[in-house]
Structures are given as C-alpha cells and as structure tokens.
Amino acid sequence: MINNDNGNWNVAVGYESLGGNTSGTDNVAVGRASLYSNTTGQNNSVLGARAMSFNETGILNTACGTQALQDNVSGSRNSAFGFRANVGAGDLTDATAIGADAIVDASNKVRIGSGYVTSIGGQVGWTIYSDVRVKDRVKENVPGLKFINALKPVTFHYNIAKQNKLMGIESKIESRDRSEIEEIPFTGFLAQDVDAAAQRIGYNFSGIDRTGKIMGLRYADFVVPIVKAVQELSDKVETMNAPAVADQVKMTALENQVNDQKQIIGDQQKQIDDLNSNWIKCSIS
C-alpha cells in the first residue's frame, strides 16, 4: 500500500499487495502482488498470490487462489475460486468461475471447471424454477415434430486447443498433449445446426446459449419439444386408429346381434322339441 492516498479500511498482507491503491476502500488483499494495480476499487476480497493483480476500479469482487480473477480490471460482483480461475474480459459483471483454470467469458454466467474436465455431477438432477406463480405470458406454442425432425444428431470429439483459442485463453493455460476429453466420442447436436433449424420454423428456442464467445446447448430444454412431438404422434395414431375402432364397435354389435339370434333360435328349437315330445306322448296314449 505504498501509494495509498486516502483509501481507508483496507487490509494488505504480502509483498506489493494493494501496491497501487490510491483511494480504494474496504479491500482485503492477502498474497504477493494481490490487488496490485487497484486504485479506486472497493470492497474486494482477495486471497492468493497475484490474485486480481490487474484490477483497477472493480468493486465487490471475490477471488481465492493463485492468479484468481487476475484479468479483472473494472468488473464488479465477480467471483473466482481456484488456481487461475479467471474472467475472459476485464469488465464483466456477476460472472463466476469455479475450479483450476476455469474461465468465464460473459456477464451473468457461471463456469465450473476447465475445458479438460470430463465429468460434473451429483446424485440428483439440477432443479430449475418452474412454479406457475413466477411465470407470465404462458403460451402452448411449442413446436414438436416440425422442430425435432429438423435436428441432426451427430457424434463428435472436442478440440480443446480450438476451444481455448476461441475463448482467447490459449496464453493463460499451458498447452497439453491430447487430453482425455478429446478421446471421448460424444453424442449430441451442433449448436449452429440447432439454431438454423429453430430459425427456419420461427422458433425462439431457449435451448441455445449464445452468451460468451462459444455457443452452447441446454440439452434439458430439448425435452419439451420432444414431449410435444410424442403428443403429436399420439394424436396421429389415434386418428389413424379411429376407423378401426369404429369398425370394431360395429363388429362387436353384429356379434352381439348374432349371439342374440342364436339364443332366440335355441329357445325356439327347445319349444319345438317340447311340442314334438308332447305330441308323441299324446299319440301313444
């Protein structure tokens, strides 16, 4: 804090921590060169060598880990946890990166793990708010077969080098040999193909994530048009089966009539047999 002018209520622990601070207040910097470039930034909490070292005016940020949130300059309310967990731009807001080398590339976004992570999960599915009380403008206008039939299922392999280049982080993460994730044959869709299919039918599909530098897909959202497609197929099957059902009803009615006639004929035959038996008895007498 050698350049501090009128900044108050700051805590700096470590060589050159908060070294450029002039009037920033309520900052906590623990670790060599942490918050080094901070000038007027406030309410930042930093733990780790060179964590948030490029921050100048950013406020309300939290960084934990060596070089965590290092590239933030003016962004606010960002969080980074893990070695080199970082932002893809210096002015993001409400962005969160969790895990070593995790990079979040857009505001209001959460990134868990680096591009080399092969599994994320737990024993239950992710819960999404779906209460009718928090939803407005509800419409039953989801396309079914028209959208599903336009999709192109594929298998593919990730190219992490290309991914890092698109995100502009190739210089921040050391190059590695062909990683484990690149050997996994994934099944799914191409985001651009899904986007094109949705646009062709005028469907504003929420399953396409256009935030950040790389397009993504929210596969859970595909369930809804799939359900609609199944319903449409069910309606078609019922329509196709309707004549057969009607014919079956007619056939059942005819069978009932035949059975009734058989019963009548049987009853009449019994009466005839009884009359014949009585006539024979009378003749003998």
CSV table of C-alpha atoms in Angstrom, one decimal:
chain,number,residue,atom,x,y,z
A,1,MET,CA,0.0,0.0,0.0
A,2,ILE,CA,2.9,2.3,-0.6
A,3,ASN,CA,0.9,4.6,-2.9
A,4,ASN,CA,-2.2,4.8,-0.7
A,5,ASP,CA,-3.5,8.3,-0.5
A,6,ASN,CA,-6.9,8.4,1.1
A,7,GLY,CA,-8.1,4.8,0.9
A,8,ASN,CA,-9.5,3.6,4.2
A,9,TRP,CA,-10.2,0.3,6.0
A,10,ASN,CA,-8.0,-1.8,3.7
A,11,VAL,CA,-6.1,-4.9,4.7
A,12,ALA,CA,-2.9,-5.8,2.8
A,13,VAL,CA,-0.8,-8.8,3.6
A,14,GLY,CA,2.1,-9.8,1.3
A,15,TYR,CA,4.8,-8.1,-0.8
A,16,GLU,CA,3.2,-5.5,-3.1
A,17,SER,CA,-0.3,-6.3,-2.2
A,18,LEU,CA,-2.6,-3.3,-2.9
A,19,GLY,CA,0.6,-1.7,-4.1
A,20,GLY,CA,-1.1,0.8,-6.4
A,21,ASN,CA,-4.1,1.6,-4.3
A,22,THR,CA,-4.9,5.4,-4.0
A,23,SER,CA,-8.4,5.8,-2.7
A,24,GLY,CA,-9.9,2.3,-2.8
A,25,THR,CA,-11.6,1.3,0.5
A,26,ASP,CA,-12.7,-1.8,2.3
A,27,ASN,CA,-10.4,-4.1,0.4
A,28,VAL,CA,-8.7,-7.2,1.7
A,29,ALA,CA,-5.7,-8.5,-0.2
A,30,VAL,CA,-3.7,-11.4,1.1
A,31,GLY,CA,-0.8,-12.7,-1.0
A,32,ARG,CA,2.1,-11.4,-3.0
A,33,ALA,CA,1.0,-8.7,-5.5
A,34,SER,CA,-2.7,-9.4,-4.8
A,35,LEU,CA,-4.8,-6.4,-5.9
A,36,TYR,CA,-1.5,-4.9,-7.0
A,37,SER,CA,-3.0,-2.5,-9.6
A,38,ASN,CA,-6.0,-1.5,-7.6
A,39,THR,CA,-6.5,2.3,-7.5
A,40,THR,CA,-10.1,3.1,-6.6
A,41,GLY,CA,-11.7,-0.4,-6.4
A,42,GLN,CA,-13.7,-1.1,-3.3
A,43,ASN,CA,-15.0,-4.0,-1.3
A,44,ASN,CA,-12.8,-6.6,-2.9
A,45,SER,CA,-11.8,-9.7,-1.1
A,46,VAL,CA,-8.7,-11.5,-2.4
A,47,LEU,CA,-6.6,-14.4,-1.2
A,48,GLY,CA,-3.7,-15.7,-3.3
A,49,ALA,CA,-0.5,-14.6,-5.0
A,50,ARG,CA,-1.2,-12.2,-7.9
A,51,ALA,CA,-4.9,-12.7,-7.4
A,52,MET,CA,-6.8,-9.8,-9.0
A,53,SER,CA,-3.5,-8.2,-9.7
A,54,PHE,CA,-4.8,-6.2,-12.7
A,55,ASN,CA,-7.9,-4.8,-11.0
A,56,GLU,CA,-8.1,-1.1,-11.0
A,57,THR,CA,-11.6,0.1,-10.4
A,58,GLY,CA,-13.6,-3.1,-10.0
A,59,ILE,CA,-15.7,-3.4,-6.9
A,60,LEU,CA,-17.4,-6.2,-4.8
A,61,ASN,CA,-15.3,-9.0,-6.3
A,62,THR,CA,-14.1,-12.2,-4.6
A,63,ALA,CA,-11.0,-14.1,-5.6
A,64,CYS,CA,-9.5,-17.1,-4.0
A,65,GLY,CA,-6.4,-18.9,-5.5
A,66,THR,CA,-3.1,-18.0,-7.1
A,67,GLN,CA,-3.8,-15.6,-10.0
A,68,ALA,CA,-7.6,-16.0,-9.4
A,69,LEU,CA,-9.6,-13.3,-11.2
A,70,GLN,CA,-6.3,-11.8,-12.4
A,71,ASP,CA,-7.7,-10.2,-15.6
A,72,ASN,CA,-10.5,-8.3,-14.0
A,73,VAL,CA,-10.0,-4.6,-14.4
A,74,SER,CA,-13.3,-2.8,-13.9
A,75,GLY,CA,-15.8,-5.6,-13.5
A,76,SER,CA,-18.0,-5.9,-10.4
A,77,ARG,CA,-19.6,-8.7,-8.3
A,78,ASN,CA,-17.4,-11.4,-9.9
A,79,SER,CA,-16.2,-14.5,-8.1
A,80,ALA,CA,-13.3,-16.8,-8.9
A,81,PHE,CA,-12.2,-19.8,-6.9
A,82,GLY,CA,-9.2,-21.9,-7.8
A,83,PHE,CA,-5.8,-21.7,-9.4
A,84,ARG,CA,-6.0,-19.2,-12.3
A,85,ALA,CA,-9.8,-19.3,-12.2
A,86,ASN,CA,-10.5,-16.2,-14.3
A,87,VAL,CA,-12.7,-14.0,-16.5
A,88,GLY,CA,-12.4,-13.7,-20.2
A,89,ALA,CA,-12.7,-9.9,-20.2
A,90,GLY,CA,-11.8,-7.2,-17.7
A,91,ASP,CA,-15.3,-5.6,-17.4
A,92,LEU,CA,-17.7,-8.5,-16.7
A,93,THR,CA,-20.4,-8.4,-14.0
A,94,ASP,CA,-21.9,-11.2,-11.9
A,95,ALA,CA,-19.6,-13.7,-13.6
A,96,THR,CA,-18.4,-16.8,-11.6
A,97,ALA,CA,-15.5,-19.2,-12.3
A,98,ILE,CA,-15.0,-22.3,-10.1
A,99,GLY,CA,-12.1,-24.6,-10.4
A,100,ALA,CA,-8.5,-24.5,-11.6
A,101,ASP,CA,-8.2,-22.8,-15.0
A,102,ALA,CA,-11.9,-22.2,-15.2
A,103,ILE,CA,-12.6,-19.2,-17.4
A,104,VAL,CA,-16.0,-17.5,-17.5
A,105,ASP,CA,-16.4,-15.4,-20.7
A,106,ALA,CA,-19.6,-13.4,-20.2
A,107,SER,CA,-21.5,-11.5,-17.6
A,108,ASN,CA,-24.2,-13.2,-15.6
A,109,LYS,CA,-22.7,-16.6,-16.3
A,110,VAL,CA,-21.2,-19.4,-14.2
A,111,ARG,CA,-18.4,-21.7,-15.4
A,112,ILE,CA,-17.4,-24.8,-13.4
A,113,GLY,CA,-14.1,-26.5,-14.3
A,114,SER,CA,-11.7,-26.0,-17.1
A,115,GLY,CA,-12.0,-27.4,-20.7
A,116,TYR,CA,-10.3,-30.5,-19.5
A,117,VAL,CA,-12.9,-31.6,-17.0
A,118,THR,CA,-14.6,-34.9,-18.1
A,119,SER,CA,-17.4,-35.2,-15.5
A,120,ILE,CA,-19.5,-32.8,-13.5
A,121,GLY,CA,-22.4,-34.0,-11.4
A,122,GLY,CA,-24.0,-35.5,-8.3
A,123,GLN,CA,-26.7,-38.0,-7.4
A,124,VAL,CA,-29.7,-35.8,-8.4
A,125,GLY,CA,-30.6,-33.6,-11.3
A,126,TRP,CA,-30.3,-29.9,-11.5
A,127,THR,CA,-33.5,-28.2,-10.4
A,128,ILE,CA,-34.9,-25.3,-12.4
A,129,TYR,CA,-37.6,-22.9,-11.1
A,130,SER,CA,-40.9,-23.9,-12.7
A,131,ASP,CA,-43.6,-22.5,-10.3
A,132,VAL,CA,-46.6,-21.1,-12.2
A,133,ARG,CA,-46.5,-18.2,-9.8
A,134,VAL,CA,-43.3,-16.9,-11.2
A,135,LYS,CA,-44.3,-17.2,-14.9
A,136,ASP,CA,-46.0,-14.7,-17.1
A,137,ARG,CA,-47.2,-14.8,-20.8
A,138,VAL,CA,-47.6,-18.6,-20.8
A,139,LYS,CA,-48.4,-20.0,-24.2
A,140,GLU,CA,-48.8,-23.5,-25.6
A,141,ASN,CA,-46.9,-22.8,-28.8
A,142,VAL,CA,-44.0,-25.2,-28.6
A,143,PRO,CA,-43.3,-26.9,-32.0
A,144,GLY,CA,-42.9,-30.7,-31.9
A,145,LEU,CA,-42.2,-32.9,-34.9
A,146,LYS,CA,-41.5,-29.9,-37.1
A,147,PHE,CA,-38.6,-29.0,-34.9
A,148,ILE,CA,-37.4,-32.5,-33.9
A,149,ASN,CA,-37.3,-33.7,-37.5
A,150,ALA,CA,-35.1,-30.8,-38.5
A,151,LEU,CA,-32.4,-31.7,-35.9
A,152,LYS,CA,-29.2,-33.6,-36.9
A,153,PRO,CA,-27.9,-35.9,-34.2
A,154,VAL,CA,-24.2,-36.4,-34.5
A,155,THR,CA,-21.2,-37.8,-32.7
A,156,PHE,CA,-18.1,-35.7,-32.2
A,157,HIS,CA,-14.8,-35.1,-30.4
A,158,TYR,CA,-13.9,-31.9,-28.6
A,159,ASN,CA,-10.8,-29.9,-29.7
A,160,ILE,CA,-9.6,-28.1,-26.6
A,161,ALA,CA,-7.0,-26.1,-28.5
A,162,LYS,CA,-9.6,-24.6,-30.8
A,163,GLN,CA,-11.9,-24.0,-27.8
A,164,ASN,CA,-9.2,-22.1,-25.9
A,165,LYS,CA,-8.3,-20.1,-29.0
A,166,LEU,CA,-11.9,-19.0,-29.5
A,167,MET,CA,-12.2,-18.0,-25.8
A,168,GLY,CA,-8.9,-16.1,-26.1
A,169,ILE,CA,-7.3,-18.0,-23.2
A,170,GLU,CA,-4.6,-20.0,-25.1
A,171,SER,CA,-1.9,-17.9,-23.5
A,172,LYS,CA,-3.4,-18.4,-20.0
A,173,ILE,CA,-3.5,-22.2,-19.9
A,174,GLU,CA,-0.4,-24.2,-20.8
A,175,SER,CA,-0.6,-26.4,-23.9
A,176,ARG,CA,-1.1,-30.1,-23.1
A,177,ASP,CA,-0.8,-33.2,-25.1
A,178,ARG,CA,-4.0,-34.7,-26.5
A,179,SER,CA,-6.3,-34.7,-23.4
A,180,GLU,CA,-8.6,-37.4,-22.1
A,181,ILE,CA,-11.7,-35.4,-23.0
A,182,GLU,CA,-10.6,-35.2,-26.7
A,183,GLU,CA,-10.6,-39.0,-26.8
A,184,ILE,CA,-14.3,-39.3,-25.7
A,185,PRO,CA,-16.8,-39.7,-28.6
A,186,PHE,CA,-19.7,-37.5,-27.5
A,187,THR,CA,-23.3,-37.7,-28.8
A,188,GLY,CA,-25.3,-34.6,-29.3
A,189,PHE,CA,-26.0,-31.7,-31.7
A,190,LEU,CA,-24.1,-28.8,-33.2
A,191,ALA,CA,-25.3,-25.5,-31.8
A,192,GLN,CA,-25.2,-23.8,-35.2
A,193,ASP,CA,-27.4,-26.6,-36.7
A,194,VAL,CA,-29.9,-26.4,-33.9
A,195,ASP,CA,-30.0,-22.6,-34.2
A,196,ALA,CA,-30.6,-22.8,-38.0
A,197,ALA,CA,-33.3,-25.4,-37.5
A,198,ALA,CA,-35.1,-23.2,-35.0
A,199,GLN,CA,-34.8,-20.1,-37.2
A,200,ARG,CA,-36.3,-22.0,-40.2
A,201,ILE,CA,-39.5,-22.6,-38.4
A,202,GLY,CA,-39.6,-19.3,-36.5
A,203,TYR,CA,-38.9,-21.0,-33.1
A,204,ASN,CA,-37.2,-18.9,-30.4
A,205,PHE,CA,-35.6,-21.9,-28.7
A,206,SER,CA,-34.3,-21.4,-25.2
A,207,GLY,CA,-32.0,-24.4,-25.5
A,208,ILE,CA,-29.5,-22.3,-27.4
A,209,ASP,CA,-26.9,-20.4,-25.3
A,210,ARG,CA,-25.4,-17.5,-27.3
A,211,THR,CA,-23.7,-15.9,-24.3
A,212,GLY,CA,-20.0,-15.6,-24.4
A,213,LYS,CA,-17.6,-16.5,-27.2
A,214,ILE,CA,-18.7,-20.1,-27.8
A,215,MET,CA,-22.2,-21.2,-28.5
A,216,GLY,CA,-23.7,-23.9,-26.3
A,217,LEU,CA,-26.8,-26.0,-25.9
A,218,ARG,CA,-29.1,-26.6,-22.9
A,219,TYR,CA,-30.0,-30.2,-23.5
A,220,ALA,CA,-32.7,-30.3,-20.8
A,221,ASP,CA,-34.7,-27.8,-22.9
A,222,PHE,CA,-35.0,-30.4,-25.7
A,223,VAL,CA,-37.3,-32.5,-23.5
A,224,VAL,CA,-40.2,-30.1,-24.1
A,225,PRO,CA,-40.4,-30.2,-27.9
A,226,ILE,CA,-39.7,-34.0,-27.7
A,227,VAL,CA,-42.8,-34.3,-25.4
A,228,LYS,CA,-44.8,-32.2,-27.9
A,229,ALA,CA,-43.6,-34.4,-30.7
A,230,VAL,CA,-44.7,-37.5,-28.9
A,231,GLN,CA,-48.1,-36.0,-28.2
A,232,GLU,CA,-48.5,-35.1,-31.9
A,233,LEU,CA,-47.6,-38.7,-32.9
A,234,SER,CA,-50.1,-40.0,-30.3
A,235,ASP,CA,-52.8,-37.8,-31.9
A,236,LYS,CA,-51.9,-39.2,-35.3
A,237,VAL,CA,-52.0,-42.8,-34.1
A,238,GLU,CA,-55.4,-42.2,-32.5
A,239,THR,CA,-56.7,-40.6,-35.7
A,240,MET,CA,-55.4,-43.5,-37.8
A,241,ASN,CA,-56.9,-46.0,-35.4
A,242,ALA,CA,-60.3,-44.2,-35.1
A,243,PRO,CA,-61.8,-46.0,-38.2
A,244,ALA,CA,-60.5,-49.4,-36.9
A,245,VAL,CA,-62.1,-48.7,-33.5
A,246,ALA,CA,-65.4,-47.8,-35.2
A,247,ASP,CA,-65.2,-51.0,-37.2
A,248,GLN,CA,-64.5,-52.9,-34.1
A,249,VAL,CA,-67.5,-51.4,-32.4
A,250,LYS,CA,-69.7,-52.3,-35.3
A,251,MET,CA,-68.3,-55.8,-35.4
A,252,THR,CA,-68.9,-56.2,-31.7
A,253,ALA,CA,-72.5,-55.0,-32.2
A,254,LEU,CA,-73.0,-57.5,-35.0
A,255,GLU,CA,-71.5,-60.3,-32.9
A,256,ASN,CA,-73.9,-59.4,-30.2
A,257,GLN,CA,-76.8,-59.5,-32.6
A,258,VAL,CA,-75.8,-62.9,-33.9
A,259,ASN,CA,-75.5,-64.2,-30.4
A,260,ASP,CA,-79.0,-62.8,-29.6
A,261,GLN,CA,-80.3,-64.5,-32.7
A,262,LYS,CA,-78.7,-67.8,-31.7
A,263,GLN,CA,-80.3,-67.5,-28.3
A,264,ILE,CA,-83.7,-66.9,-29.8
A,265,ILE,CA,-83.3,-69.8,-32.3
A,266,GLY,CA,-82.1,-72.0,-29.4
A,267,ASP,CA,-85.2,-71.1,-27.3
A,268,GLN,CA,-87.5,-71.7,-30.3
A,269,GLN,CA,-85.9,-75.0,-31.0
A,270,LYS,CA,-86.4,-76.0,-27.4
A,271,GLN,CA,-90.1,-75.1,-27.7
A,272,ILE,CA,-90.4,-77.1,-30.9
A,273,ASP,CA,-88.7,-80.1,-29.2
A,274,ASP,CA,-91.1,-79.8,-26.3
A,275,LEU,CA,-94.1,-79.7,-28.6
A,276,ASN,CA,-92.9,-82.7,-30.5
A,277,SER,CA,-92.3,-84.7,-27.3
A,278,ASN,CA,-95.8,-83.8,-26.0
A,279,TRP,CA,-97.4,-84.7,-29.4
A,280,ILE,CA,-95.7,-88.1,-29.4
A,281,LYS,CA,-96.9,-88.8,-25.9
A,282,CYS,CA,-100.5,-87.9,-26.8
A,283,SER,CA,-100.4,-90.1,-29.9
A,284,ILE,CA,-99.2,-93.1,-27.9
A,285,SER,CA,-101.9,-92.6,-25.3
